XYZ file of C-alpha atoms in Angstrom:
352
model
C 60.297 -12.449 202.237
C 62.739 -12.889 205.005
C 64.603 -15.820 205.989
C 63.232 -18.454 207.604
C 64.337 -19.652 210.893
C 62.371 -22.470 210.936
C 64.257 -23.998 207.801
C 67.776 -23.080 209.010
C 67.689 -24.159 212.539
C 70.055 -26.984 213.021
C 71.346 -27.209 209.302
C 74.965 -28.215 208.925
C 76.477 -24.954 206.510
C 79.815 -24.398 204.839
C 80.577 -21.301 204.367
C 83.735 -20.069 202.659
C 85.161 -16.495 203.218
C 83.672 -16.057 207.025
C 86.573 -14.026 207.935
C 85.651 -11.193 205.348
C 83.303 -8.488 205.634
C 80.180 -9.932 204.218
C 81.122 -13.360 205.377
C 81.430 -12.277 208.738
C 77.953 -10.607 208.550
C 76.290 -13.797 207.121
C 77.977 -16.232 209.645
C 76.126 -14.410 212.374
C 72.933 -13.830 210.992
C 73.220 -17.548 210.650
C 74.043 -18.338 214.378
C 71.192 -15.833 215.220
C 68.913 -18.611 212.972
C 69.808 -21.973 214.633
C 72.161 -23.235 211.571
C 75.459 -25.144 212.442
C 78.134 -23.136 210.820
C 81.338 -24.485 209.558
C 83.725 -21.746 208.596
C 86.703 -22.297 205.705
C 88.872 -19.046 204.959
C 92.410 -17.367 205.088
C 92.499 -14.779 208.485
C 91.625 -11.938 207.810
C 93.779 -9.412 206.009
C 92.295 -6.063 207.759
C 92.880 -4.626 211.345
C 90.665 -3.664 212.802
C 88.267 -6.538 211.500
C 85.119 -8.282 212.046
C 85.918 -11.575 212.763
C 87.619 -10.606 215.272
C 85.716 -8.075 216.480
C 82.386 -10.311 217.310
C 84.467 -13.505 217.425
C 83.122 -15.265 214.683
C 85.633 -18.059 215.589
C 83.177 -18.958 218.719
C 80.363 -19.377 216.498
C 81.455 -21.562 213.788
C 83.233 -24.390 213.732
C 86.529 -22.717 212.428
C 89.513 -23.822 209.884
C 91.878 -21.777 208.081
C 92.802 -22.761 204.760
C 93.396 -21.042 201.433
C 90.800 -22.283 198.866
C 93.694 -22.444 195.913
C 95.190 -26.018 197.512
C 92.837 -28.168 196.318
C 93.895 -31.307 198.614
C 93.294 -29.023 201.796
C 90.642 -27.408 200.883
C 88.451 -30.394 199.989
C 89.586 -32.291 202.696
C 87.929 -29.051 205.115
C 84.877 -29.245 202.743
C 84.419 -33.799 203.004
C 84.991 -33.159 207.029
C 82.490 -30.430 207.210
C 79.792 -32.880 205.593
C 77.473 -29.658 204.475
C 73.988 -29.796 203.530
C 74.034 -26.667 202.384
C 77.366 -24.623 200.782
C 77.404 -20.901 200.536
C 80.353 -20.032 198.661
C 82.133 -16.154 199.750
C 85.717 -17.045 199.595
C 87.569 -14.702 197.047
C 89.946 -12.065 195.693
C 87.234 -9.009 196.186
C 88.959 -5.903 194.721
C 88.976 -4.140 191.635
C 92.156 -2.737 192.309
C 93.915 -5.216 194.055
C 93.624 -7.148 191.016
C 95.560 -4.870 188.549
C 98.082 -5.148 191.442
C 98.127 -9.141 191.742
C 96.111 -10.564 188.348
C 97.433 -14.246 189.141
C 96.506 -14.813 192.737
C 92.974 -13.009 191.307
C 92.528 -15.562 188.491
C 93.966 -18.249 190.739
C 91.485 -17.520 193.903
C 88.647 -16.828 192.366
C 88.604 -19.334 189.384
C 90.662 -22.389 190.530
C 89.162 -21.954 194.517
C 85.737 -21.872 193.017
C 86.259 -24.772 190.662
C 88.222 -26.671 194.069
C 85.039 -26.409 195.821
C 82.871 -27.319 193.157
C 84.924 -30.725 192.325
C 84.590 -31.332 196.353
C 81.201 -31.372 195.848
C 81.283 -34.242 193.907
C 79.876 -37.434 195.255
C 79.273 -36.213 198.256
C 76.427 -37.382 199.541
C 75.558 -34.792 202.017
C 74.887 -31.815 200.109
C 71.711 -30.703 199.052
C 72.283 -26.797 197.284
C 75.446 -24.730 197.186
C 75.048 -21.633 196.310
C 78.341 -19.112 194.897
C 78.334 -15.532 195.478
C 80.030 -13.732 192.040
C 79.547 -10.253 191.446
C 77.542 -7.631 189.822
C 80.551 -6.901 187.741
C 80.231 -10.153 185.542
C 78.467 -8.153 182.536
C 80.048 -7.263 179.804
C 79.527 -3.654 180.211
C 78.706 -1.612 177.678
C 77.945 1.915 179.426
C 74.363 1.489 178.187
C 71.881 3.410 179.871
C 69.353 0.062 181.128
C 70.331 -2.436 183.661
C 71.374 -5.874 183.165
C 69.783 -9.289 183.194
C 70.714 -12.426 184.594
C 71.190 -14.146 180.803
C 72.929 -10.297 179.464
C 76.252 -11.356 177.732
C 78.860 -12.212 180.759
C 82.543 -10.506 180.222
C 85.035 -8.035 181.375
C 87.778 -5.772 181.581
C 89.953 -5.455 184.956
C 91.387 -9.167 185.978
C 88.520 -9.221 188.842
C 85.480 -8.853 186.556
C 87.083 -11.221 184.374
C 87.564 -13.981 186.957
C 84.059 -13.491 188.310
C 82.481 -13.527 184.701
C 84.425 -16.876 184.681
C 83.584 -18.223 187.610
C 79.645 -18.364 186.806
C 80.920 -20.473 183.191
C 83.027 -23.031 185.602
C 79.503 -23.351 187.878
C 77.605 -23.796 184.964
C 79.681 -26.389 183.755
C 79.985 -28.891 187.060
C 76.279 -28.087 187.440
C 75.556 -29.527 184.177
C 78.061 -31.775 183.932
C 77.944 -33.503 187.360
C 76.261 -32.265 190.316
C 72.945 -31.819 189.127
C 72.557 -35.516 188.435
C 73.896 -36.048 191.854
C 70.589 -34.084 193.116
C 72.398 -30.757 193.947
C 70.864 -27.619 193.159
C 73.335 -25.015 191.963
C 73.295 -21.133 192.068
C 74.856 -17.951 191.749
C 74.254 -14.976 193.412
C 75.232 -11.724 191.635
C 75.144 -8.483 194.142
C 77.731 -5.415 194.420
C 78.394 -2.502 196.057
C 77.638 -3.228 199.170
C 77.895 -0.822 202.340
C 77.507 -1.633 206.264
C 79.629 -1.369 209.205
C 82.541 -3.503 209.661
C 84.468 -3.170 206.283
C 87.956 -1.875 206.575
C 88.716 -3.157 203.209
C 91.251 -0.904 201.059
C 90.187 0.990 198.056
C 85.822 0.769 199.099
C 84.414 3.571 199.398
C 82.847 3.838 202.992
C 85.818 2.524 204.500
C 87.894 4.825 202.935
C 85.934 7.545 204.072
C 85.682 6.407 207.504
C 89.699 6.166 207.482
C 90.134 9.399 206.288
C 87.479 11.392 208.498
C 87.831 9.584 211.879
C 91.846 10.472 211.191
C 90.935 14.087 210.015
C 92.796 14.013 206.787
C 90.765 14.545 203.520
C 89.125 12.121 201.510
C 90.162 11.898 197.586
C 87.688 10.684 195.238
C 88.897 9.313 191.575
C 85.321 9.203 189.728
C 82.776 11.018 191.517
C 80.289 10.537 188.483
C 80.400 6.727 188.657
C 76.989 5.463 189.183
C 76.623 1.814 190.981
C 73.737 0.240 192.771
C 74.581 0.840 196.513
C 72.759 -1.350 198.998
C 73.117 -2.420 202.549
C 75.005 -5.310 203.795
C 71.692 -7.290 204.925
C 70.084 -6.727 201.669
C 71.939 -9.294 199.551
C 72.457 -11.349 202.500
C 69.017 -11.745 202.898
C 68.558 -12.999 199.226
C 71.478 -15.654 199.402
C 69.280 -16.751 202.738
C 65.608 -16.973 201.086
C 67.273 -18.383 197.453
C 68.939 -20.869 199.279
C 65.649 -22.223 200.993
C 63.690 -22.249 197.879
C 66.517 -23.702 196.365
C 66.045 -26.593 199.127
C 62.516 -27.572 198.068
C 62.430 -26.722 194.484
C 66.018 -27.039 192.894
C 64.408 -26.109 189.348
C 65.311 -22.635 190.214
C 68.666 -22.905 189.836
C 70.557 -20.452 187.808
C 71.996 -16.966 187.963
C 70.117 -14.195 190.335
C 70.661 -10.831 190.532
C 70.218 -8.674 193.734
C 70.133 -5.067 194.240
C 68.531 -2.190 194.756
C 65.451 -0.857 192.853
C 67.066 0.417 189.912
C 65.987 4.100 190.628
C 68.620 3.589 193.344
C 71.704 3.545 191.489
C 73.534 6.512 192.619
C 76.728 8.579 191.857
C 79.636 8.237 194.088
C 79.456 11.960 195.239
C 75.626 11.815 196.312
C 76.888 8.436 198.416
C 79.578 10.568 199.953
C 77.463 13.849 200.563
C 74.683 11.688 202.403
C 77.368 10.104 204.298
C 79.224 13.003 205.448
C 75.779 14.278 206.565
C 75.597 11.720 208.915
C 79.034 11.568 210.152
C 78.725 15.035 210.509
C 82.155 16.097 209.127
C 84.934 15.493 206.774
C 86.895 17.094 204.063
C 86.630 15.632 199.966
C 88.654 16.153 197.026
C 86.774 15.634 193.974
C 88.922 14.333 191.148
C 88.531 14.098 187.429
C 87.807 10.641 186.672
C 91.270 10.203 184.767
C 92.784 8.801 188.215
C 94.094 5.058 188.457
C 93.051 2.026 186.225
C 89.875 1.627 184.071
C 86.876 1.041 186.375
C 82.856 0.761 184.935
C 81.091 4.614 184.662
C 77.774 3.230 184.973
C 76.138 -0.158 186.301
C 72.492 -0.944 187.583
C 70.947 -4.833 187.944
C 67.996 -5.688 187.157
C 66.263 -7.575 189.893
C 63.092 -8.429 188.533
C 63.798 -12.011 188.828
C 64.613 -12.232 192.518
C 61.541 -10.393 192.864
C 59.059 -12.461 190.711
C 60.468 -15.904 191.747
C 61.631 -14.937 195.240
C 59.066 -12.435 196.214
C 62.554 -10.370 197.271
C 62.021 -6.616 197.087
C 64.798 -3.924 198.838
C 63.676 -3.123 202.382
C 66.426 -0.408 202.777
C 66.555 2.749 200.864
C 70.142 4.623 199.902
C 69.445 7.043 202.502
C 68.608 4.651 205.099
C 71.238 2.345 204.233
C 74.065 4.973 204.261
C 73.117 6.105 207.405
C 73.314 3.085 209.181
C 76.445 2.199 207.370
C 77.804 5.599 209.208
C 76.131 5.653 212.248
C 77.639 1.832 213.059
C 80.992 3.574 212.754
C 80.327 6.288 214.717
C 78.752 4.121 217.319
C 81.769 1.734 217.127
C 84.384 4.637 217.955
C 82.279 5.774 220.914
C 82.854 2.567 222.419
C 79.952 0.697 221.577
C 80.549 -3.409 220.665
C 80.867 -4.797 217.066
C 78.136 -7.494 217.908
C 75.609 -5.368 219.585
C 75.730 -2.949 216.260
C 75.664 -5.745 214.158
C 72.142 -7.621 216.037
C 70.538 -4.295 215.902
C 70.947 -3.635 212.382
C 69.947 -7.719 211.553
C 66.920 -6.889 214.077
C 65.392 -4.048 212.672
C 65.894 -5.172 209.402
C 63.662 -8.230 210.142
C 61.357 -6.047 211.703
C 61.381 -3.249 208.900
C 62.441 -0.917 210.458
């Protein structure tokens, strides 16, 4: 299943958080399908960054605004009269939110909850679907991957919020906007790689830092397994869900989307495949005892997207890392941020 261009071609679609990595990604792919894009997020907080670097601001219809005023905000949301929301506004980072727990909590709960109440009674909207995390589960270290109705919980302020925010969508999609005939979703995907994130404290991007500078990169847990996947991969999920969701909003719910769960990989066999294919670059291993309590071991279970969606991974780790690396590489010889980007979205719809 791929998207359909077809269905998206001249649909009017909010999406928050444009000027992030993934954001950024999807608001393209989206021009590339026809849809009318109308873009509500803070400017980026990275330099170099992808918004900027294949203009995303000449493809959408652009506002900045910070999702936690809730007059603003749903103002930008009314004016933008969506059919269809997709919902990547937020506080991102594990770590960042030990650092800033508030503006965490405050972003990612109260912005969601803004959007959600803008939503209401308006007449235009048809599905709106919110991207959380795969970090939502309570997680218990156990040795099996989890489901979309596994126990939702916690640790770090980020997990927290995001195990939240699926409880405040639950609620206004119960309580109010599926009797207004909008079908609600959330999309729960992590641990995602592809050129163009310059985020802090990721793992890529931290390589990429460190090698194309020569220093030497330090890794806290090299034994933490997650469930890598390409960019396009979840992307392509929030696309198809959201079209099914169009014609059949009995499917609404929570949906997980990852890799197969074979796929779930250590941090130091990520870093050793992507070394490979950047083709230098010194590592530190540490101990695991570095910084603030982080998950050892996560995997999603994905049968769901794949039963009801007909979704299945179309990029491997291997192949996934080493476009991830090779987009950098490609980027620093001079080569254009858009042009990488098309090519990967091409040959991914090709299967290549």
């Amino acid at each position: 299943m791929l998207p359909d261009e077809c269905f998206w071609r001249g649909k009017r679609v909010l999406l928050t958080g444009h000027t992030g990595f993934k954001g950024a990604w999807l608001a393209l792919w989206l021009h590339r399908l026809g849809a009318i894009v109308s873009g509500i997020a803070l400017p980026s907080n990275t330099l170099p960054n992808l918004f900027g670097l294949i203009k995303i601001d000449d493809l959408t219809h652009n506002r900045f605004c910070d999702i936690r005023d809730a007059t603003d905000f749903g103002t930008a949301v009314r004016e933008a009269a969506p059919e269809i929301v997709l919902h990547l506004a937020a506080q991102p980072l594990v770590r960042a939110s030990y650092r800033q727990p508030l503006q965490t909590f405050s972003t990612n709960i109260m912005g969601t909850a803004h959007l959600l109440d803008a939503l209401r009674g308006l007449d235009s909207v048809k599905v709106a679907l919110l991207i959380t995390t795969d970090k939502v589960y309570r997680n218990l270290e156990w040795p099996y991957p989890y489901r979309e109705d596994d126990a939702l919980g916690g640790r770090d302020p980020y997990s927290v919020s995001k195990a939240a925010c699926e409880l405040v969508v639950a609620s206004y999609r119960d309580s109010f906007l599926a009797e207004q005939g909008v079908a609600v979703a959330t999309a729960r995907a992590g641990n995602v790689i592809g050129g163009g994130d310059w985020s802090d404290d990721r793992l890529i991007p931290d390589a990429v830092r460190a090698w194309e500078s020569g220093k030497t990169l330090e890794i806290r847990r090299p034994c933490a397994i997650r469930p890598w996947q390409h960019v396009l991969e979840p992307l392509a999920g929030y696309l198809v869900l959201t079209e099914r969701l169009w014609d059949q909003p009995g499917l609404a719910g929570a949906y997980n989307f990852g890799p197969e769960t074979s796929e779930a990989t250590t941090v130091r066999d990520v870093v050793e495949l992507a070394r490979k294919v950047y083709g230098k670059g010194n590592v530190v291993w540490g101990d695991g005892s570095a910084g603030p309590h982080e998950a050892g071991w996560l995997a999603l279970e994905t049968a769901k997207a794949r039963t009801v969606l007909g979704l299945k991974p179309r990029w491997a780790l291997a192949e996934s890392v080493s476009r991830t690396m090779n987009w950098y590489r490609r980027l620093a010889e001079g080569a254009h941020a858009r042009i990488l980007c098309e090519g990967d979205i091409a040959a991914y719809e090709a299967g290549l």
